[in-house]
Tab-separated table of C-alpha atoms and ligand atoms in Angstrom:
chain	number	residue	atom	x	y	z
A	6	MET	CA	-0.066	0.074	-0.245
A	7	LYS	CA	1.141	3.614	-0.737
A	8	MET	CA	1.317	5.722	2.446
A	9	SER	CA	2.882	8.659	4.054
A	10	VAL	CA	4.293	9.318	7.452
A	11	ILE	CA	4.262	12.981	8.566
A	12	GLY	CA	6.798	13.534	11.044
A	13	CYS	CA	9.991	11.899	10.989
A	14	GLY	CA	11.236	11.965	14.589
A	15	TYR	CA	11.517	8.765	16.935
A	16	LEU	CA	8.264	7.581	16.160
A	17	GLY	CA	7.947	8.472	12.414
A	18	ALA	CA	11.187	7.353	11.080
A	19	VAL	CA	10.905	4.083	12.728
A	20	HIS	CA	7.447	3.699	11.494
A	21	ALA	CA	8.143	4.650	8.158
A	22	ALA	CA	11.031	2.359	7.801
A	23	SER	CA	9.056	-0.555	9.363
A	24	MET	CA	6.114	-0.133	7.051
A	25	VAL	CA	8.613	-0.598	4.366
A	26	LYS	CA	9.765	-3.807	5.928
A	27	LEU	CA	6.037	-5.183	5.828
A	28	GLY	CA	5.885	-4.562	2.101
A	29	HIS	CA	4.277	-1.030	1.832
A	30	GLU	CA	5.878	2.039	-0.183
A	31	VAL	CA	6.323	5.082	2.110
A	32	VAL	CA	6.733	8.845	2.014
A	33	GLY	CA	8.304	10.211	5.039
A	34	ILE	CA	7.471	13.994	5.459
A	35	ASP	CA	9.087	16.392	8.040
A	36	VAL	CA	9.693	20.080	8.465
A	37	ASP	CA	13.438	19.660	9.094
A	38	ASN	CA	15.493	19.635	6.267
A	39	ALA	CA	18.446	18.289	7.746
A	40	LYS	CA	16.567	15.420	9.205
A	41	ILE	CA	15.205	14.478	5.785
A	42	GLU	CA	18.325	14.933	4.172
A	43	ALA	CA	19.873	12.267	6.455
A	44	LEU	CA	17.014	9.990	6.293
A	45	ALA	CA	16.950	10.226	2.481
A	46	ALA	CA	20.866	9.080	2.566
A	47	GLY	CA	19.895	5.984	4.812
A	48	GLN	CA	21.080	7.884	8.120
A	49	SER	CA	19.543	7.457	11.482
A	50	PRO	CA	19.082	10.707	13.201
A	51	ILE	CA	18.820	8.754	16.624
A	52	TYR	CA	20.562	5.923	18.366
A	53	GLU	CA	18.216	3.102	17.805
A	54	PRO	CA	19.636	-0.673	17.561
A	55	GLY	CA	18.421	-2.332	14.186
A	56	LEU	CA	17.158	1.374	12.927
A	57	PRO	CA	20.173	2.086	10.682
A	58	GLU	CA	20.418	-1.349	8.896
A	59	LEU	CA	16.661	-1.289	8.540
A	60	LEU	CA	16.589	2.358	7.013
A	61	VAL	CA	19.776	1.443	4.530
A	62	GLU	CA	17.417	-1.417	3.380
A	63	SER	CA	14.522	0.552	3.126
A	64	VAL	CA	15.773	3.556	1.173
A	65	GLY	CA	17.844	0.776	-1.186
A	66	SER	CA	14.698	-0.917	-1.920
A	67	GLY	CA	13.392	2.429	-3.586
A	68	ARG	CA	10.140	1.909	-1.630
A	69	LEU	CA	10.991	4.698	1.089
A	70	THR	CA	11.397	8.267	0.026
A	71	PHE	CA	11.683	11.219	2.107
A	72	SER	CA	10.572	15.024	1.205
A	73	THR	CA	10.145	18.276	3.278
A	74	ASP	CA	7.068	19.177	0.851
A	75	PRO	CA	3.464	18.119	2.278
A	76	ALA	CA	2.483	17.669	-1.133
A	77	ALA	CA	4.351	14.335	-1.529
A	78	ALA	CA	1.826	13.069	0.525
A	79	LYS	CA	-0.613	12.981	-2.290
A	80	GLY	CA	-1.602	9.611	-4.040
A	81	SER	CA	-0.739	7.962	-0.595
A	82	LYS	CA	-3.968	6.059	0.628
A	83	VAL	CA	-3.069	6.089	4.238
A	84	HIS	CA	-1.402	9.057	6.182
A	85	PHE	CA	0.322	8.762	9.458
A	86	VAL	CA	0.537	11.482	11.855
A	87	ALA	CA	3.606	11.147	13.933
A	88	VAL	CA	4.608	14.299	15.023
A	89	GLY	CA	5.505	15.137	18.520
A	90	THR	CA	3.330	16.514	21.293
A	91	PRO	CA	5.760	18.039	24.028
A	92	GLN	CA	4.782	19.526	27.144
A	93	LYS	CA	3.518	23.033	26.480
A	94	ALA	CA	5.620	25.831	27.950
A	95	GLY	CA	4.267	27.327	31.327
A	96	SER	CA	1.838	24.246	31.680
A	97	TYR	CA	1.445	20.462	31.970
A	98	ALA	CA	-1.079	20.550	29.001
A	99	ALA	CA	0.229	18.678	25.669
A	100	ASP	CA	1.105	21.164	23.053
A	101	LEU	CA	-0.712	20.032	19.917
A	102	ARG	CA	0.550	22.962	17.762
A	103	PHE	CA	2.563	20.413	15.452
A	104	VAL	CA	-0.381	17.769	15.133
A	105	ASP	CA	-2.649	20.809	14.102
A	106	ALA	CA	-0.395	21.723	11.608
A	107	ALA	CA	0.475	18.194	10.285
A	108	VAL	CA	-3.284	17.516	9.704
A	109	GLN	CA	-3.869	21.188	8.175
A	110	GLY	CA	-0.811	20.808	5.941
A	111	LEU	CA	-2.301	17.440	4.539
A	112	LEU	CA	-5.725	18.794	3.772
A	113	PRO	CA	-5.126	20.003	0.176
A	114	TYR	CA	-3.321	16.714	-0.726
A	115	LEU	CA	-6.109	14.225	0.709
A	116	SER	CA	-8.754	12.419	-1.484
A	117	GLU	CA	-12.107	10.785	-1.208
A	118	GLY	CA	-11.488	7.584	0.662
A	119	ASP	CA	-8.098	8.257	2.010
A	120	LEU	CA	-7.358	7.567	5.553
A	121	VAL	CA	-5.597	9.920	7.886
A	122	VAL	CA	-4.289	7.757	10.912
A	123	GLY	CA	-3.039	9.788	14.308
A	124	LYS	CA	-0.238	7.844	15.968
A	125	SER	CA	0.734	10.855	18.041
A	126	THR	CA	-0.119	10.703	21.715
A	127	VAL	CA	-2.878	13.255	22.507
A	128	PRO	CA	-5.155	14.185	24.811
A	129	VAL	CA	-8.223	12.455	24.733
A	130	GLY	CA	-10.943	14.442	22.465
A	131	THR	CA	-8.215	15.475	20.040
A	132	ALA	CA	-9.160	12.853	17.270
A	133	GLU	CA	-12.983	14.095	17.286
A	134	ARG	CA	-11.684	17.630	16.578
A	135	LEU	CA	-9.421	16.350	13.658
A	136	ALA	CA	-11.756	14.164	12.297
A	137	LYS	CA	-14.076	17.401	11.517
A	138	MET	CA	-11.010	19.158	9.844
A	139	VAL	CA	-10.726	15.987	7.525
A	140	GLU	CA	-13.920	14.840	6.615
A	141	PRO	CA	-14.801	17.752	4.150
A	142	THR	CA	-12.128	16.502	1.786
A	143	GLY	CA	-14.155	13.022	1.689
A	144	ALA	CA	-11.015	11.292	3.707
A	145	ARG	CA	-11.803	9.879	7.010
A	146	LEU	CA	-9.734	9.657	10.401
A	147	ALA	CA	-8.714	6.973	12.756
A	148	TRP	CA	-6.691	6.798	15.704
A	149	ASN	CA	-3.947	4.061	16.044
A	150	PRO	CA	-1.690	4.671	19.139
A	151	GLU	CA	1.722	3.244	19.373
A	152	PHE	CA	3.396	1.364	22.246
A	153	LEU	CA	6.892	1.267	20.946
A	154	ARG	CA	9.503	1.342	23.568
A	155	GLU	CA	12.918	3.146	22.641
A	156	GLY	CA	15.807	0.337	22.408
A	157	PHE	CA	13.253	-1.893	20.478
A	158	ALA	CA	11.471	0.440	18.651
A	159	VAL	CA	11.897	-1.542	15.521
A	160	LYS	CA	10.660	-4.742	16.977
A	161	ASP	CA	7.798	-3.497	18.802
A	162	THR	CA	6.486	-1.740	15.474
A	163	ILE	CA	6.792	-4.711	13.159
A	164	SER	CA	5.694	-7.112	15.949
A	165	PRO	CA	3.278	-5.259	18.252
A	166	ASP	CA	2.088	-6.723	21.373
A	167	ARG	CA	-1.419	-5.532	20.451
A	168	LEU	CA	-3.248	-3.000	17.855
A	169	VAL	CA	-5.574	-0.625	18.858
A	170	TYR	CA	-7.700	1.219	16.329
A	171	GLY	CA	-10.015	4.058	17.343
A	172	LEU	CA	-12.693	4.042	14.513
A	173	PRO	CA	-15.182	6.808	13.196
A	174	ALA	CA	-18.718	6.674	14.569
A	175	ASP	CA	-20.170	5.952	11.408
A	176	ALA	CA	-20.427	2.054	10.783
A	177	GLY	CA	-19.736	2.523	7.075
A	178	ASP	CA	-16.775	4.950	7.722
A	179	ALA	CA	-15.561	2.668	10.505
A	180	ALA	CA	-15.561	-0.822	8.527
A	181	ARG	CA	-13.842	1.161	5.619
A	182	ALA	CA	-11.149	2.520	8.121
A	183	LYS	CA	-10.608	-0.839	9.571
A	184	ALA	CA	-10.337	-2.714	6.292
A	185	LEU	CA	-7.479	-0.299	5.170
A	186	LEU	CA	-5.884	-0.732	8.903
A	187	ASP	CA	-6.169	-4.439	8.593
A	188	GLU	CA	-4.156	-4.329	5.228
A	189	VAL	CA	-1.773	-2.100	6.982
A	190	TYR	CA	-1.205	-4.526	9.747
A	191	ALA	CA	-1.982	-7.760	7.970
A	192	GLU	CA	1.181	-9.430	9.071
A	193	ALA	CA	0.554	-8.702	12.717
A	194	LEU	CA	-2.965	-9.577	12.324
A	195	ALA	CA	-1.779	-12.982	10.572
A	196	ALA	CA	0.425	-13.628	13.591
A	197	ASN	CA	-2.767	-13.365	15.835
A	198	THR	CA	-1.775	-9.929	17.339
A	199	PRO	CA	-4.638	-9.170	19.649
A	200	LEU	CA	-6.450	-6.123	18.174
A	201	VAL	CA	-8.888	-3.693	19.858
A	202	ALA	CA	-11.188	-2.030	17.460
A	203	THR	CA	-13.026	1.077	19.258
A	204	ASP	CA	-13.934	4.583	19.152
A	205	TYR	CA	-11.537	7.668	19.113
A	206	ALA	CA	-11.725	8.662	23.015
A	207	THR	CA	-10.910	4.834	24.145
A	208	ALA	CA	-7.923	4.887	21.804
A	209	GLU	CA	-6.627	7.900	22.686
A	210	LEU	CA	-7.110	7.104	26.524
A	211	VAL	CA	-5.454	3.274	25.965
A	212	LYS	CA	-2.245	5.208	25.173
A	213	VAL	CA	-2.066	7.504	28.098
A	214	ALA	CA	-3.459	5.098	30.680
A	215	ALA	CA	-0.845	2.537	29.571
A	216	ASN	CA	1.774	4.863	30.203
A	217	ALA	CA	0.199	6.237	33.538
A	218	PHE	CA	0.162	2.458	34.761
A	219	LEU	CA	3.758	1.970	33.822
A	220	ALA	CA	4.746	5.210	35.736
A	221	THR	CA	2.480	4.077	38.594
A	222	LYS	CA	4.233	0.847	38.623
A	223	ILE	CA	7.715	2.348	38.781
A	224	SER	CA	6.707	5.031	41.292
A	225	PHE	CA	5.159	2.309	43.700
A	226	ILE	CA	8.518	0.353	43.790
A	227	ASN	CA	10.370	3.408	44.329
A	228	ALA	CA	7.936	4.387	47.152
A	229	MET	CA	8.794	1.095	48.705
A	230	ALA	CA	12.305	1.783	48.176
A	231	GLU	CA	11.885	4.966	50.439
A	232	ILE	CA	10.236	2.790	53.113
A	233	SER	CA	12.909	0.140	52.579
A	234	GLU	CA	15.694	2.829	53.255
A	235	ALA	CA	13.830	3.829	56.547
A	236	THR	CA	13.343	0.438	57.890
A	237	GLY	CA	16.693	-1.559	56.639
A	238	ALA	CA	14.599	-3.562	54.183
A	239	ASP	CA	15.872	-4.494	50.704
A	240	VAL	CA	13.330	-3.404	48.044
A	241	THR	CA	14.962	-5.671	45.201
A	242	GLN	CA	14.126	-8.564	47.144
A	243	LEU	CA	10.600	-7.205	48.068
A	244	ALA	CA	10.100	-6.569	44.124
A	245	ASP	CA	11.198	-10.403	43.399
A	246	ALA	CA	8.813	-11.665	46.160
A	247	ILE	CA	5.579	-9.622	45.355
A	248	GLY	CA	6.724	-9.994	41.637
A	249	TYR	CA	6.009	-13.857	41.504
A	250	ASP	CA	2.309	-13.082	41.763
A	251	ALA	CA	1.179	-13.328	38.457
A	252	ARG	CA	-1.231	-10.457	39.255
A	253	ILE	CA	1.265	-8.342	40.222
A	254	GLY	CA	4.374	-9.541	37.713
A	255	ARG	CA	7.831	-8.491	38.227
A	256	ARG	CA	8.374	-6.266	35.226
A	257	PHE	CA	8.887	-2.410	35.625
A	258	LEU	CA	9.344	-2.960	39.551
A	259	ASN	CA	12.987	-1.992	39.349
A	260	ALA	CA	13.607	0.823	42.017
A	261	GLY	CA	16.276	3.550	41.266
A	262	ALA	CA	16.645	6.938	40.074
A	263	GLY	CA	13.173	6.928	38.336
A	264	PHE	CA	11.664	7.230	35.116
A	265	GLY	CA	12.587	9.823	32.206
A	266	GLY	CA	12.285	10.095	28.634
A	267	GLY	CA	10.096	11.580	26.268
A	268	CYS	CA	6.898	9.781	27.247
A	269	LEU	CA	6.379	8.607	30.854
A	270	PRO	CA	6.735	12.134	32.253
A	271	LYS	CA	5.227	14.239	29.919
A	272	ASP	CA	2.207	11.978	29.417
A	273	ILE	CA	1.273	11.642	33.117
A	274	ARG	CA	1.147	15.539	33.248
A	275	ALA	CA	-0.685	16.151	30.091
A	276	PHE	CA	-3.431	13.285	31.067
A	277	SER	CA	-3.766	15.284	34.551
A	278	ALA	CA	-4.183	18.629	32.987
A	279	ARG	CA	-6.717	17.036	30.672
A	280	ALA	CA	-8.696	15.371	33.500
A	281	GLU	CA	-8.530	18.935	35.146
A	282	GLU	CA	-10.202	20.478	31.962
A	283	LEU	CA	-12.785	17.779	31.984
A	284	GLY	CA	-13.654	18.497	35.587
A	285	LYS	CA	-12.208	15.267	36.854
A	286	GLY	CA	-8.928	16.276	38.138
A	287	GLU	CA	-9.632	14.301	41.261
A	288	ALA	CA	-9.680	11.132	39.457
A	289	LEU	CA	-6.298	11.493	38.456
A	290	ASN	CA	-4.701	13.388	41.503
A	291	PHE	CA	-2.588	10.343	42.171
A	292	LEU	CA	-0.591	10.920	39.171
A	293	LYS	CA	0.779	14.015	40.900
A	294	GLU	CA	2.254	11.683	43.650
A	295	VAL	CA	3.478	9.407	41.163
A	296	ASP	CA	5.298	12.326	39.463
A	297	GLY	CA	6.347	13.621	43.125
A	298	ILE	CA	7.922	10.043	43.890
A	299	ASN	CA	9.679	9.940	40.656
A	300	LEU	CA	11.351	13.079	41.143
A	301	ARG	CA	12.376	12.684	44.681
A	302	ARG	CA	14.478	9.560	43.560
A	303	ARG	CA	16.818	11.819	41.835
A	304	ASP	CA	17.442	14.260	45.070
A	305	ARG	CA	18.199	10.720	47.063
A	306	VAL	CA	21.073	9.634	44.503
A	307	VAL	CA	22.463	12.932	44.783
A	308	GLU	CA	22.106	12.746	48.824
A	309	LEU	CA	23.532	9.381	48.789
A	310	VAL	CA	26.483	10.447	46.993
A	311	VAL	CA	27.105	13.348	49.178
A	312	GLU	CA	26.631	11.333	52.316
A	313	ALA	CA	28.836	8.820	51.094
A	314	LEU	CA	31.553	11.421	50.582
A	315	GLY	CA	31.326	12.470	54.013
A	316	GLY	CA	28.848	15.456	53.752
A	317	SER	CA	30.148	17.175	50.813
A	318	ALA	CA	30.884	16.582	47.265
A	319	TYR	CA	32.727	19.979	46.824
A	320	ASN	CA	36.075	19.407	45.132
A	321	LYS	CA	35.443	15.677	44.811
A	322	LYS	CA	35.850	13.896	41.811
A	323	VAL	CA	32.704	11.941	40.807
A	324	ALA	CA	32.531	9.287	37.880
A	325	VAL	CA	28.811	9.629	36.687
A	326	LEU	CA	28.386	6.396	34.488
A	327	GLY	CA	25.276	7.387	32.558
A	328	LEU	CA	23.404	10.253	30.870
A	329	ALA	CA	20.842	8.657	28.584
A	330	PHE	CA	17.244	7.922	30.260
A	331	LYS	CA	17.735	4.303	29.692
A	332	PRO	CA	20.126	1.962	28.108
A	333	ASP	CA	20.336	1.266	24.492
A	334	SER	CA	19.569	5.059	23.968
A	335	ASP	CA	20.778	8.424	23.154
A	336	ASP	CA	17.687	10.173	24.235
A	337	ILE	CA	18.157	12.833	27.347
A	338	ARG	CA	14.927	14.051	27.571
A	339	ASP	CA	13.791	14.348	30.870
A	340	SER	CA	16.774	11.988	32.026
A	341	PRO	CA	17.276	11.242	35.828
A	342	SER	CA	20.825	10.440	35.101
A	343	LEU	CA	21.731	13.739	33.351
A	344	ASP	CA	20.133	15.565	36.062
A	345	VAL	CA	21.855	13.891	38.648
A	346	ALA	CA	25.134	14.882	36.736
A	347	VAL	CA	23.797	18.514	36.636
A	348	ARG	CA	23.147	18.787	40.165
A	349	LEU	CA	26.443	16.849	41.358
A	350	ASN	CA	28.012	19.569	39.262
A	351	GLY	CA	26.187	22.161	40.693
A	352	LEU	CA	27.263	21.070	44.200
A	353	GLY	CA	30.853	21.634	43.327
A	354	ALA	CA	31.857	18.238	42.604
A	355	ASN	CA	34.395	17.609	39.852
A	356	VAL	CA	32.017	15.742	37.743
A	357	VAL	CA	33.338	13.406	34.699
A	358	ALA	CA	30.229	12.151	32.980
A	359	SER	CA	30.136	9.085	30.295
A	360	ASP	CA	27.830	7.232	28.385
A	361	PRO	CA	28.133	5.136	25.445
A	362	GLN	CA	25.761	7.156	23.242
A	363	ALA	CA	24.091	10.139	24.745
A	364	ILE	CA	27.480	12.393	25.450
A	365	ALA	CA	26.837	14.626	22.197
A	366	ASN	CA	23.208	15.090	22.914
A	367	SER	CA	24.056	15.555	26.731
A	368	ARG	CA	26.986	18.258	25.785
A	369	ARG	CA	24.579	20.173	23.534
A	370	MET	CA	22.208	20.816	26.152
A	371	HIS	CA	24.796	21.133	29.072
A	372	PRO	CA	28.171	22.379	27.932
A	373	GLN	CA	29.196	23.172	31.433
A	374	LEU	CA	29.674	19.433	32.143
A	375	VAL	CA	32.847	17.447	31.574
A	376	PHE	CA	32.467	14.540	29.491
A	377	GLY	CA	34.782	11.649	29.025
A	378	THR	CA	35.286	7.712	28.600
A	379	THR	CA	34.486	5.564	30.922
A	380	GLU	CA	38.156	5.186	31.880
A	381	GLU	CA	38.380	9.159	32.194
A	382	ALA	CA	35.497	9.278	34.441
A	383	LEU	CA	36.743	6.342	36.752
A	384	GLN	CA	40.225	7.428	36.744
A	385	ASP	CA	41.231	8.694	40.492
A	386	ALA	CA	37.392	9.262	41.240
A	387	ASP	CA	36.451	9.800	44.852
A	388	ALA	CA	32.998	8.263	44.003
A	389	VAL	CA	31.545	6.343	41.234
A	390	VAL	CA	27.757	6.469	40.398
A	391	VAL	CA	26.143	4.466	38.003
A	392	VAL	CA	22.520	5.868	36.841
A	393	THR	CA	22.132	4.191	33.321
A	394	GLU	CA	22.110	0.529	33.489
A	395	TRP	CA	24.138	-0.023	30.434
A	396	LYS	CA	25.506	-3.592	29.682
A	397	GLU	CA	29.097	-2.230	29.855
A	398	TYR	CA	28.157	-0.739	33.184
A	399	ARG	CA	26.501	-3.783	34.392
A	400	GLU	CA	29.638	-5.804	33.353
A	401	LEU	CA	32.278	-3.667	35.086
A	402	ASP	CA	35.010	-5.531	36.967
A	403	PRO	CA	35.101	-4.149	40.376
A	404	LYS	CA	38.692	-5.254	40.764
A	405	THR	CA	39.776	-3.694	37.789
A	406	VAL	CA	37.773	-0.499	38.639
A	407	GLY	CA	39.126	-0.899	42.139
A	408	ASP	CA	42.556	0.137	40.812
A	409	MET	CA	41.626	2.898	39.017
A	410	VAL	CA	39.810	5.113	41.726
A	411	THR	CA	40.883	6.836	44.772
A	412	SER	CA	38.082	5.579	46.732
A	413	LYS	CA	36.078	2.544	46.544
A	414	ILE	CA	32.611	4.188	46.676
A	415	VAL	CA	30.118	3.197	44.621
A	416	ILE	CA	26.339	4.235	44.087
A	417	ASP	CA	24.098	1.932	42.234
A	418	GLY	CA	21.265	4.273	41.211
A	419	ARG	CA	19.631	1.411	39.267
A	420	ASN	CA	20.446	-1.523	41.592
A	421	CYS	CA	22.167	-3.114	38.459
A	422	LEU	CA	25.251	-4.064	39.917
A	423	ASP	CA	26.210	-7.421	41.483
A	424	VAL	CA	26.516	-6.406	45.133
A	425	ALA	CA	28.442	-9.174	46.331
A	426	ALA	CA	31.244	-9.115	43.873
A	427	TRP	CA	31.629	-5.261	44.404
A	428	ARG	CA	31.505	-5.484	48.272
A	429	ASP	CA	33.892	-8.684	47.988
A	430	ALA	CA	36.395	-6.407	45.891
A	431	GLY	CA	36.329	-4.106	48.834
A	432	TRP	CA	33.752	-1.153	47.743
A	433	LYS	CA	31.539	0.527	49.830
A	434	TYR	CA	28.473	-0.198	48.117
A	435	THR	CA	25.058	1.893	48.089
A	436	GLY	CA	21.999	0.822	46.221
A	437	MET	CA	18.471	2.282	46.065
A	438	GLY	CA	16.176	1.164	48.660
A	439	ARG	CA	18.583	-1.603	49.878
A	440	ARG	CA	20.699	-2.552	53.170
B	524	LIG	C1	7.328	4.193	27.300
B	524	LIG	C2	6.550	3.021	27.210
B	524	LIG	O1	7.101	1.845	27.916
B	524	LIG	C3	6.087	2.627	25.736
B	524	LIG	O2	5.067	1.533	25.936
B	524	LIG	C4	5.549	3.580	25.190
B	524	LIG	O3	5.242	3.268	23.761
B	524	LIG	C5	6.491	4.636	25.157
B	524	LIG	O4	6.821	5.144	26.699
B	524	LIG	C6	5.910	5.804	24.258
B	524	LIG	O5	4.708	6.484	24.981
B	524	LIG	O6	6.404	6.058	23.034
B	524	LIG	P1	10.163	4.316	26.857
B	524	LIG	O7	9.869	5.901	27.236
B	524	LIG	O8	10.821	3.983	25.683
B	524	LIG	O9	8.707	3.691	26.594
B	524	LIG	O10	10.787	3.538	28.087
B	524	LIG	P2	10.472	2.605	29.443
B	524	LIG	O11	11.279	1.529	28.847
B	524	LIG	O12	9.127	2.744	29.399
B	524	LIG	O13	11.530	3.336	30.381
B	524	LIG	C7	10.773	4.851	30.819
B	524	LIG	C8	11.530	5.165	32.108
B	524	LIG	O14	11.446	4.341	33.205
B	524	LIG	C9	13.002	4.929	32.039
B	524	LIG	O15	13.779	6.018	32.304
B	524	LIG	C10	13.532	3.513	32.895
B	524	LIG	O16	14.951	3.634	33.171
B	524	LIG	C11	12.739	3.809	33.882
B	524	LIG	N1	12.251	2.439	34.529
B	524	LIG	C12	11.649	1.658	33.673
B	524	LIG	C13	12.422	2.233	35.913
B	524	LIG	O17	13.081	3.187	36.671
B	524	LIG	N2	12.136	1.076	36.505
B	524	LIG	C14	11.573	0.102	35.754
B	524	LIG	O18	11.395	-1.063	36.331
B	524	LIG	C15	11.373	0.072	34.306
């Protein structure tokens, strides 16, 4: 099928290339000329495992092209809207400028029977408003949220764990929209991927509800970490023990520096803001606690480093290992790890921060920080703090590292190190919510 993807950021670039892998013919459209040029040359603008190879293959097949001209969408049957919905300046609500502009820009190029498919994360009620803009062209609108995780984005797009279609209210329109989406996702459907076909509002809500649930799960275990710290309990064992209950499950119960990224933090805030607009703010009051617990974990990491250094980080060399909001990503949006590096630096510590992929992005945002290789960070350090659980940090040999540093003090901000091995090698180990 011929399709267009409007917005070639994280979501759009992965979606466009993945659709080609599924056999479709795709044009990716974005206002950012540099991004389009890079993508057209088969270069990935972000670090995402598997994406560079997929881009090269897709562009090479001739079925993936890119353009900055919205007119390139003409002739496509399905038009995915995958632009960003960041937090609005001065408010917790989502900024819908880019979504509105993308749909507005598409209107002159839509034909009777086309389907505009929203993938961006939006406040409930947005699809209904956009549908009214689209319908006079003879095209229809569907909402099809995505659930991809950074680091697994290609796999999550090609083999999603579920599909959600928010369809128009009119039965005929809904049937035609569903048929088109079924054709788009034929491969996933043939593999028995569960499908929930529903209305606009439910589809929009599924997305934010899923992220709110995940954020709540992380903050729940981080709240247990706070209690563990006050009582001498061990939150990792606690998570293992409650996780054996299949109703609870062990995934997303890793206590640590908390959640960051371009989705969870802004989505729970936008969801709360939307609930308030709907006069239902009370229903989501708990998300403010979820946010608060999450932000306290960053304070806690900094506190633990200062405590371990005897009450002051001033003029102490601190190796900060990790800047990305999670491993296998170069994304530093709302990253607790980068925040910890900045705060320690602000306390007068001589921070040398490292990350396998996120140094360039971090330097652009915080040029005042000193960055280096893992070795440069560790050499003569008075304390080591691990804040992003990259494999190469998890696998550091405590004996070798012990020979490089000045003091064997390690703060494990992600509870990802082998405690026994580090303690056996003579380290003063401090985890999050652990004895
Ligand atoms: C999240 C969701 O997991 C995806 O399903 C969703 O599609 C995506 O947002 C989105 O809305 O686009 P992502 O932002 O890639 O995906 O990151 P996650 O894997 O959810 O991790 C978020 C943060 O939580 C990271 O900072 C991670 O370190 C932290 N986390 C995760 C914990 O602190 N503890 C855990 O147990 C799990």
